[in-house]
Tab-separated table of C-alpha atoms and ligand atoms in Angstrom:
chain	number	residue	atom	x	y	z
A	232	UNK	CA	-127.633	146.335	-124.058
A	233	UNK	CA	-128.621	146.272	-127.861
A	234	UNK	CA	-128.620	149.389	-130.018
A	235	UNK	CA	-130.074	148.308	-133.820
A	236	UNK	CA	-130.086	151.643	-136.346
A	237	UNK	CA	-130.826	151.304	-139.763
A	238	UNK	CA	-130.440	147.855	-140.147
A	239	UNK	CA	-130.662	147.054	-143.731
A	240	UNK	CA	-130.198	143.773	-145.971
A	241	UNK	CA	-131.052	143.473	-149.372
A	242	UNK	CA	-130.401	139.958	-151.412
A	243	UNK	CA	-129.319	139.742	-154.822
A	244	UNK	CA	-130.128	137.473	-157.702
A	245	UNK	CA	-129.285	137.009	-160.778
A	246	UNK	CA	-132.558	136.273	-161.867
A	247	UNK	CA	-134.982	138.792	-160.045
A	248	UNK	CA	-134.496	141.833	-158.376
A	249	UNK	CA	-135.564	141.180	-155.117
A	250	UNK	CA	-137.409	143.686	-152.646
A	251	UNK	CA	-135.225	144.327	-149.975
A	252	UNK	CA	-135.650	141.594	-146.941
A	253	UNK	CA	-134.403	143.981	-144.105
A	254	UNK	CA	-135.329	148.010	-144.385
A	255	UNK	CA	-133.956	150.329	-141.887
A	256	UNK	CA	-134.580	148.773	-139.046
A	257	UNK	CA	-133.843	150.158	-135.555
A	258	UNK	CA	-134.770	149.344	-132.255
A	259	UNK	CA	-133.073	149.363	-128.710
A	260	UNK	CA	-133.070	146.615	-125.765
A	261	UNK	CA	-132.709	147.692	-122.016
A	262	UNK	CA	-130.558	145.394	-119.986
A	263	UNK	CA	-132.571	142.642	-118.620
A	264	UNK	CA	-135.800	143.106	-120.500
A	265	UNK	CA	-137.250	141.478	-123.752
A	266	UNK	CA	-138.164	142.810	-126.918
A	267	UNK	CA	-140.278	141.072	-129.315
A	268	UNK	CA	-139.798	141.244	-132.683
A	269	UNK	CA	-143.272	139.889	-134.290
A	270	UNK	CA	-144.477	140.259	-137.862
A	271	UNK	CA	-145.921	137.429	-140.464
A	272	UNK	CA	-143.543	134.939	-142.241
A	273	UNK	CA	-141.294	136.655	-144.477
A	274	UNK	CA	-141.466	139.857	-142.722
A	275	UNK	CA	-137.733	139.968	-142.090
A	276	UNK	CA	-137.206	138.840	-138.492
A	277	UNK	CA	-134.735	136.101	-139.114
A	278	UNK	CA	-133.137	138.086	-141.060
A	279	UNK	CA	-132.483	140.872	-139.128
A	280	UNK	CA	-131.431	138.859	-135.863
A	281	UNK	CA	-128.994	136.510	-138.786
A	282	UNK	CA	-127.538	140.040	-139.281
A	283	UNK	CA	-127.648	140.743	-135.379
A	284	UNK	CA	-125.466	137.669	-135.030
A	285	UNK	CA	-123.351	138.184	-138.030
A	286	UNK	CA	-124.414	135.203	-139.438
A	287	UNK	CA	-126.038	137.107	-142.342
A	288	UNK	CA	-123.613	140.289	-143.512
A	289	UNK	CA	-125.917	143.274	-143.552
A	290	UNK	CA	-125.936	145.818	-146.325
A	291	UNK	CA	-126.400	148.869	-144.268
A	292	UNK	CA	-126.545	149.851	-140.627
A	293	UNK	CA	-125.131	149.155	-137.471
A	294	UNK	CA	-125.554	147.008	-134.201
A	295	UNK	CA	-124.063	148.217	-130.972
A	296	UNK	CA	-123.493	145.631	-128.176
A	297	UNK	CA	-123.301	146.782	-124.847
A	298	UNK	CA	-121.513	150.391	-126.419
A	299	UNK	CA	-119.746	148.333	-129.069
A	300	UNK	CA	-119.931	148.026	-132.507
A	301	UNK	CA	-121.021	144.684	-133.719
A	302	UNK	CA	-121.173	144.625	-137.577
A	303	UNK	CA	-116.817	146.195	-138.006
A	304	UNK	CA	-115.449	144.176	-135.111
A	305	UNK	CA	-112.448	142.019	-135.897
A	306	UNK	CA	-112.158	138.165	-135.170
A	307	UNK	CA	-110.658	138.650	-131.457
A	308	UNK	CA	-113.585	140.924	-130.444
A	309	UNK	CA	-116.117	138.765	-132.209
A	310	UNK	CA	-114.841	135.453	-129.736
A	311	UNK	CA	-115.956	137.686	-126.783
A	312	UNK	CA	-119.335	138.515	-128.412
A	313	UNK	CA	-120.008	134.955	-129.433
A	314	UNK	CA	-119.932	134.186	-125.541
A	315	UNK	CA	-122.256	137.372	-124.723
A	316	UNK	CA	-124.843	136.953	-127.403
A	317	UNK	CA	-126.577	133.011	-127.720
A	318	UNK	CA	-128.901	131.905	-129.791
A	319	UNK	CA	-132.270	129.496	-129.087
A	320	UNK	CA	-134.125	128.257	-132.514
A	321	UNK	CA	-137.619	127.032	-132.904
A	322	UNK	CA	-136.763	123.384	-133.814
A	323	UNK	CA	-135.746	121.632	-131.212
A	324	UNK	CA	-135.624	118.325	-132.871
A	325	UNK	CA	-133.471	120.029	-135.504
A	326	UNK	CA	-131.066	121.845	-132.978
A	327	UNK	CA	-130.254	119.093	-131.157
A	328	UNK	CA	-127.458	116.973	-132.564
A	329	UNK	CA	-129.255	113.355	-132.306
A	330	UNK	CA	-125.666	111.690	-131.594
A	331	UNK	CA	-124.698	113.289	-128.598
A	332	UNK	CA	-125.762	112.997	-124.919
A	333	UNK	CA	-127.155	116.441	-123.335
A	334	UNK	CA	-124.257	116.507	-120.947
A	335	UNK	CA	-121.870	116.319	-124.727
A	336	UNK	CA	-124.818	119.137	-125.953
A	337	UNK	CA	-124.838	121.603	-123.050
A	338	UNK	CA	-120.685	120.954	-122.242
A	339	UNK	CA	-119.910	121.633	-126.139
A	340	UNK	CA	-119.900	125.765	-125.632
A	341	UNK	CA	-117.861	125.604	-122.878
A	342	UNK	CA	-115.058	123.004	-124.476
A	343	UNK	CA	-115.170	125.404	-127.658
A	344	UNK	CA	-113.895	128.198	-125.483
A	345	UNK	CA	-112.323	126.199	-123.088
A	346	UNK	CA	-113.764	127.103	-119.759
A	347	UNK	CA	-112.818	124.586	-117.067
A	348	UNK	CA	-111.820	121.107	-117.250
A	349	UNK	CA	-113.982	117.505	-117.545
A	350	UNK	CA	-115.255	117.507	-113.608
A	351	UNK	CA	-115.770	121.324	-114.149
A	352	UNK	CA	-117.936	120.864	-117.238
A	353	UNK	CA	-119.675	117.624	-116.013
A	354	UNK	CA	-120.744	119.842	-112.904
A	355	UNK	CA	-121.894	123.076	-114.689
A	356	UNK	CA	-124.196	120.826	-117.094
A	357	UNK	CA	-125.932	119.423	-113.913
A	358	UNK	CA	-126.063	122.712	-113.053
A	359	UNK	CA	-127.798	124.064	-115.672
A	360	UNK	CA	-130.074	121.336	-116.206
A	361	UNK	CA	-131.524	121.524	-113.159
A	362	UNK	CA	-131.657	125.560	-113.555
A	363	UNK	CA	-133.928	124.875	-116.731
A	364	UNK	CA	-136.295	122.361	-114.713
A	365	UNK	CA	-134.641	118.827	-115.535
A	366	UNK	CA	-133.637	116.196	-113.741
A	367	UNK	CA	-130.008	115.361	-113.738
A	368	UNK	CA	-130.401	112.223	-114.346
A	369	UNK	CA	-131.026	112.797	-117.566
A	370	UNK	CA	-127.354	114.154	-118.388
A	371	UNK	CA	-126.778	110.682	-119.697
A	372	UNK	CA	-129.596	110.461	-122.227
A	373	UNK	CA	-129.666	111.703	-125.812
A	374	UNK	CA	-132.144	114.043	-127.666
A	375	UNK	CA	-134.299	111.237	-129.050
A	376	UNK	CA	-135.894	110.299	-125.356
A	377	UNK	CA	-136.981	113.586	-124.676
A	378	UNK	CA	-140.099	115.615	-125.620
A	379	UNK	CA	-140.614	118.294	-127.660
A	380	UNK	CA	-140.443	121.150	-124.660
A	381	UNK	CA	-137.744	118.855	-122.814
A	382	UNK	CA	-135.703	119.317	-125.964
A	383	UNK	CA	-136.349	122.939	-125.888
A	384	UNK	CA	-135.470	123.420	-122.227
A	385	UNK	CA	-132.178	121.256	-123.276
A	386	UNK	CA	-130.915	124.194	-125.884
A	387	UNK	CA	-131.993	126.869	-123.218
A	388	UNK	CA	-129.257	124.888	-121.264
A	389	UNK	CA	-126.965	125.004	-123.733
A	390	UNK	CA	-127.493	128.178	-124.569
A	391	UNK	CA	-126.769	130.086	-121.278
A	392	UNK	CA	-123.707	127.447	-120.795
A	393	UNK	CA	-121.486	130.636	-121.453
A	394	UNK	CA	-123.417	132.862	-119.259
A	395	UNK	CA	-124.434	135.417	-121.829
A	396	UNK	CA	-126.278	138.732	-121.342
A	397	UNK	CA	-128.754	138.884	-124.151
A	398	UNK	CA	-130.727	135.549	-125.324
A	399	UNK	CA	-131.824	136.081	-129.024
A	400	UNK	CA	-134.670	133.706	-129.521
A	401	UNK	CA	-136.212	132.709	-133.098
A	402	UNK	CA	-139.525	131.533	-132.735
A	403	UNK	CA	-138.735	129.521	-129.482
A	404	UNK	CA	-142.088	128.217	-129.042
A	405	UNK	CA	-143.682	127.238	-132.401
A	406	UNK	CA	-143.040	124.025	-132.639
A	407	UNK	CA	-144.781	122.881	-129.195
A	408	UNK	CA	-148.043	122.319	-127.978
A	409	UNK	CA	-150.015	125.418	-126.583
A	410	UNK	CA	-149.348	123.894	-122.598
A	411	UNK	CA	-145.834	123.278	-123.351
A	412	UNK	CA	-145.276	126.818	-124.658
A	413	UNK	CA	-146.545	128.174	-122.001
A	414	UNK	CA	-144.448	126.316	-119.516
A	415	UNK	CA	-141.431	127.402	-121.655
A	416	UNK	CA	-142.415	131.005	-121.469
A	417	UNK	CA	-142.863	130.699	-117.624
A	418	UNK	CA	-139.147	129.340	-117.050
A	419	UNK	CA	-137.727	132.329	-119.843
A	420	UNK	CA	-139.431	134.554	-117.321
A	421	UNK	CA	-137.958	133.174	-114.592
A	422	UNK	CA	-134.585	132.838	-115.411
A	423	UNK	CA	-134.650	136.358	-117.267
A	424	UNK	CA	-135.412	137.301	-113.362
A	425	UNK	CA	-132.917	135.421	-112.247
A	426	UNK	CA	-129.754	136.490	-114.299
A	427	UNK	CA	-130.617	140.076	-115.485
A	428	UNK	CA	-130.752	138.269	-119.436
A	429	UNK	CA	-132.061	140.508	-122.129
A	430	UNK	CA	-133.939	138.996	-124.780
A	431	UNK	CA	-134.737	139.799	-128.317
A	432	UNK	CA	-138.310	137.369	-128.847
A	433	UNK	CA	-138.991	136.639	-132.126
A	434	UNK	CA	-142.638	135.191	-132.951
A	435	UNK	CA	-145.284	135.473	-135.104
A	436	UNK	CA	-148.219	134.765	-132.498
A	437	UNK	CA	-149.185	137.799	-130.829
A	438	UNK	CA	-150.661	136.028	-127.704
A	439	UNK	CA	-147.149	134.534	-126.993
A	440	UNK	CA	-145.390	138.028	-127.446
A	441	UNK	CA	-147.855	139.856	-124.621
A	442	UNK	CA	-147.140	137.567	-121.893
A	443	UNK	CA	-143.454	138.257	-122.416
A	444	UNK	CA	-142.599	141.550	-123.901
A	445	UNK	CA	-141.409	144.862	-122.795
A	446	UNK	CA	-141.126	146.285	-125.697
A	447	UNK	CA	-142.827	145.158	-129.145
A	448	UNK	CA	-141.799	145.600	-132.831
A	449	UNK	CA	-144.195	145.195	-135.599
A	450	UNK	CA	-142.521	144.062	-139.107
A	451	UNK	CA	-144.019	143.621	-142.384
A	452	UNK	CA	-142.013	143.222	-145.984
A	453	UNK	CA	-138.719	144.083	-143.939
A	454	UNK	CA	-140.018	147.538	-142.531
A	455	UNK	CA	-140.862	148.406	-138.854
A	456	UNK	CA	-144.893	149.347	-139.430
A	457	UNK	CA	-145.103	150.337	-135.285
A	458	UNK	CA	-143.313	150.016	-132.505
A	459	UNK	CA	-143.458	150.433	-128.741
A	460	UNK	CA	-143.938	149.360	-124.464
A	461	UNK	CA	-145.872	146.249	-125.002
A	462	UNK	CA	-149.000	147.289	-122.611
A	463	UNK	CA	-149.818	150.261	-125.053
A	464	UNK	CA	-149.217	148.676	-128.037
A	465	UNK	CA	-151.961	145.570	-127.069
A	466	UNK	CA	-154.613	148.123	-125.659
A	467	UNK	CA	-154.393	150.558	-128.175
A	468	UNK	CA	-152.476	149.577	-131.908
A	469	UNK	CA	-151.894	152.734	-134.049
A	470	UNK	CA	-151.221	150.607	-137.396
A	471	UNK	CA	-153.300	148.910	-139.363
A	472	UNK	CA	-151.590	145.823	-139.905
A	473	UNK	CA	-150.699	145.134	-135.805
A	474	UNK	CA	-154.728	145.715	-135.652
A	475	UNK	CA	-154.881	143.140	-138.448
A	476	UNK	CA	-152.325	140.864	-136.421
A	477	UNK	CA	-154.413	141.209	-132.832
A	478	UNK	CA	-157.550	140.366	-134.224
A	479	UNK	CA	-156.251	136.926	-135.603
A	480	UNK	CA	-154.281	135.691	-132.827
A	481	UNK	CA	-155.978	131.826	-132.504
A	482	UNK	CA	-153.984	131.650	-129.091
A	483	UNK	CA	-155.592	134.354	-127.607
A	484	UNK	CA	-158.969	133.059	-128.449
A	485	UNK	CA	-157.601	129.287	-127.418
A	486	UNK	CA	-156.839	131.077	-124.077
A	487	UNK	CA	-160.351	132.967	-123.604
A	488	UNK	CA	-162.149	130.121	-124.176
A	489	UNK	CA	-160.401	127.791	-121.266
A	490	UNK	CA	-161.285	131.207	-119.119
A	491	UNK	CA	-164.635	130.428	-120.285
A	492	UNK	CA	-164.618	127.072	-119.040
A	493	UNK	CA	-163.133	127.588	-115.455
A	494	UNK	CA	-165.761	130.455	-115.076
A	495	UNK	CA	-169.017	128.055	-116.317
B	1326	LIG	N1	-130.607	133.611	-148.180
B	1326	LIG	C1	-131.626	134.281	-148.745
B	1326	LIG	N2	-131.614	134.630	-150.057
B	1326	LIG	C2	-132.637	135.311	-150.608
B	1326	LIG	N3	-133.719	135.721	-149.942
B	1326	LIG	C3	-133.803	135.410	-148.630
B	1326	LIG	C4	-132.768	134.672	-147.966
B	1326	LIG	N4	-133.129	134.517	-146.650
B	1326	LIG	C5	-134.333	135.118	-146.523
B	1326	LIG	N5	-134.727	135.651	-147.698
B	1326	LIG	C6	-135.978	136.411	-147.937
B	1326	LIG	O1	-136.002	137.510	-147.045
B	1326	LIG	C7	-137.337	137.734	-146.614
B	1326	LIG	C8	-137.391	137.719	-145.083
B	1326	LIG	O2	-137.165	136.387	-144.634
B	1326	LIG	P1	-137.017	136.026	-143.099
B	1326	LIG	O3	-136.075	136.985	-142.472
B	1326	LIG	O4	-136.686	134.601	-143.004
B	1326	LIG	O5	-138.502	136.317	-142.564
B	1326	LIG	P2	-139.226	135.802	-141.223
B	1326	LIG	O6	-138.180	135.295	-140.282
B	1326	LIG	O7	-139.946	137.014	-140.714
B	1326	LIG	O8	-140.178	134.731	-141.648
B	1326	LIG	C9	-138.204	136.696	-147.264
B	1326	LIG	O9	-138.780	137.249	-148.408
B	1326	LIG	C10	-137.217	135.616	-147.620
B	1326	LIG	O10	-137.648	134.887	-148.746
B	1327	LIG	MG1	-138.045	133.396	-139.338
């Protein structure tokens, strides 16, 4: 679905010279699986899924989408790739205009490219909102009534409005409660099983990453330190720093010690 080679992206300043934030990063995703791209802050993820997106111009490299090249394509083809490729951010009281109702937030994709009329839209928000485990009588209601995970379910809605093919998702979960991620990470499952979706994960918490990935990335200072199928890179890390990563993963040990409980 995703072919990344050599992704690069170096900022400039006029007052430092600054290490590059992306280095030659490459990576593919399979139709209708998930990679994770994990590293600490500042390692370069945004970054590289900004450049992805083409919301960030990269400095070298290339991104193909489903055969085609991303990073050259010309305003016409870019339309078409806005509607394949969506976007889910970690702040879900940030990415949630407060003004509008979540029938205005999850019908706003659809009036931008102009995909069926009022009744058509009003239905396909019900739709989705049910699809993402709310009720629809919420369509009326604005951000401000809903919880942090509700919110987050909201811009899944939104999100697959256009009924992409690959999900990119920055940090999805961080700003929610460790029960509430969880339950968000069951329903990306599900609806990954559901519509074939590929996703590219992007998270620093390792314990997140292993109940979801098919493929993991390891980034530090912009570079890709190991990568591989999920399953061997958990039981057996070759680098250094992923080892570094695994051992400190406060989620993990959050996890172990309610399996503790239930067994006592
Ligand atoms: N617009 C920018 N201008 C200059 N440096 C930036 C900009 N955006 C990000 N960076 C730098 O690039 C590096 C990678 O940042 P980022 O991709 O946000 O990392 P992550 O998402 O892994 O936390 C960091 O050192 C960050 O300070
Ligand atoms: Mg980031």
């Amino acid at each position: 679905m995703l072919s990344v080679r050599g992704l690069s992206k170096q900022f400039t300043s006029w007052r430092d010279d600054l290490p590059p934030a992306v280095s030659q990063v490459s990576f593919d995703i399979q139709r209708g699986t998930t990679l994770s791209l994990v590293g600490e802050s500042g390692s370069g993820k945004s970054t590289t899924a900004r450049m992805i997106l083409r919301l960030e111009q990269a400095t070298a490299g290339t991104v193909l989408f489903d055969g085609q090249d991303v990073l050259t394509r010309d305003a016409a083809h870019l339309r078409d790739y806005r509607r394949r490729v969506q976007v889910v951010y970690q702040n879900p009281y940030a990415s949630l205009d407060p003004r509008f109702t979540l029938e205005q937030i999850i019908c706003e994709p659809l009036r931008a490219f102009a995909i069926g009329d009022r009744t058509e839209q009003r239905q396909r928000a019900a739709t989705l909102l049910q699809r993402v485990g709310l009720p629809v009588t919420l369509l009326g209601s604005r951000p401000a009534h809903l919880s942090g995970g509700q919110r987050q379910r909201v811009a899944i809605a939104r999100a697959l409005a256009l009924e992409p093919q690959l999900l990119i998702l920055d940090e999805p979960l961080s700003a929610l409660d460790a029960s509430v991620q969880k339950q968000i990470l069951d329903l990306l499952a599900e609806l990954q099983g559901e519509l074939g979706l590929s996703y590219l994960f992007i998270s620093h918490d390792l314990a997140v990453v292993r109940q979801i990935s098919d493929q993991v990335v390891v980034m530090q200072a912009g570079r890709i330190v190991e990568q591989g199928p999920a399953e061997q890179l958990f039981r057996a890390p070759a680098n250094a720093y992923t080892q570094r990563l695994l051992s400190d993963v406060p989620g993990q040990r959050y996890l172990d010690s309610l399996h503790f409980q239930v067994a006592i």
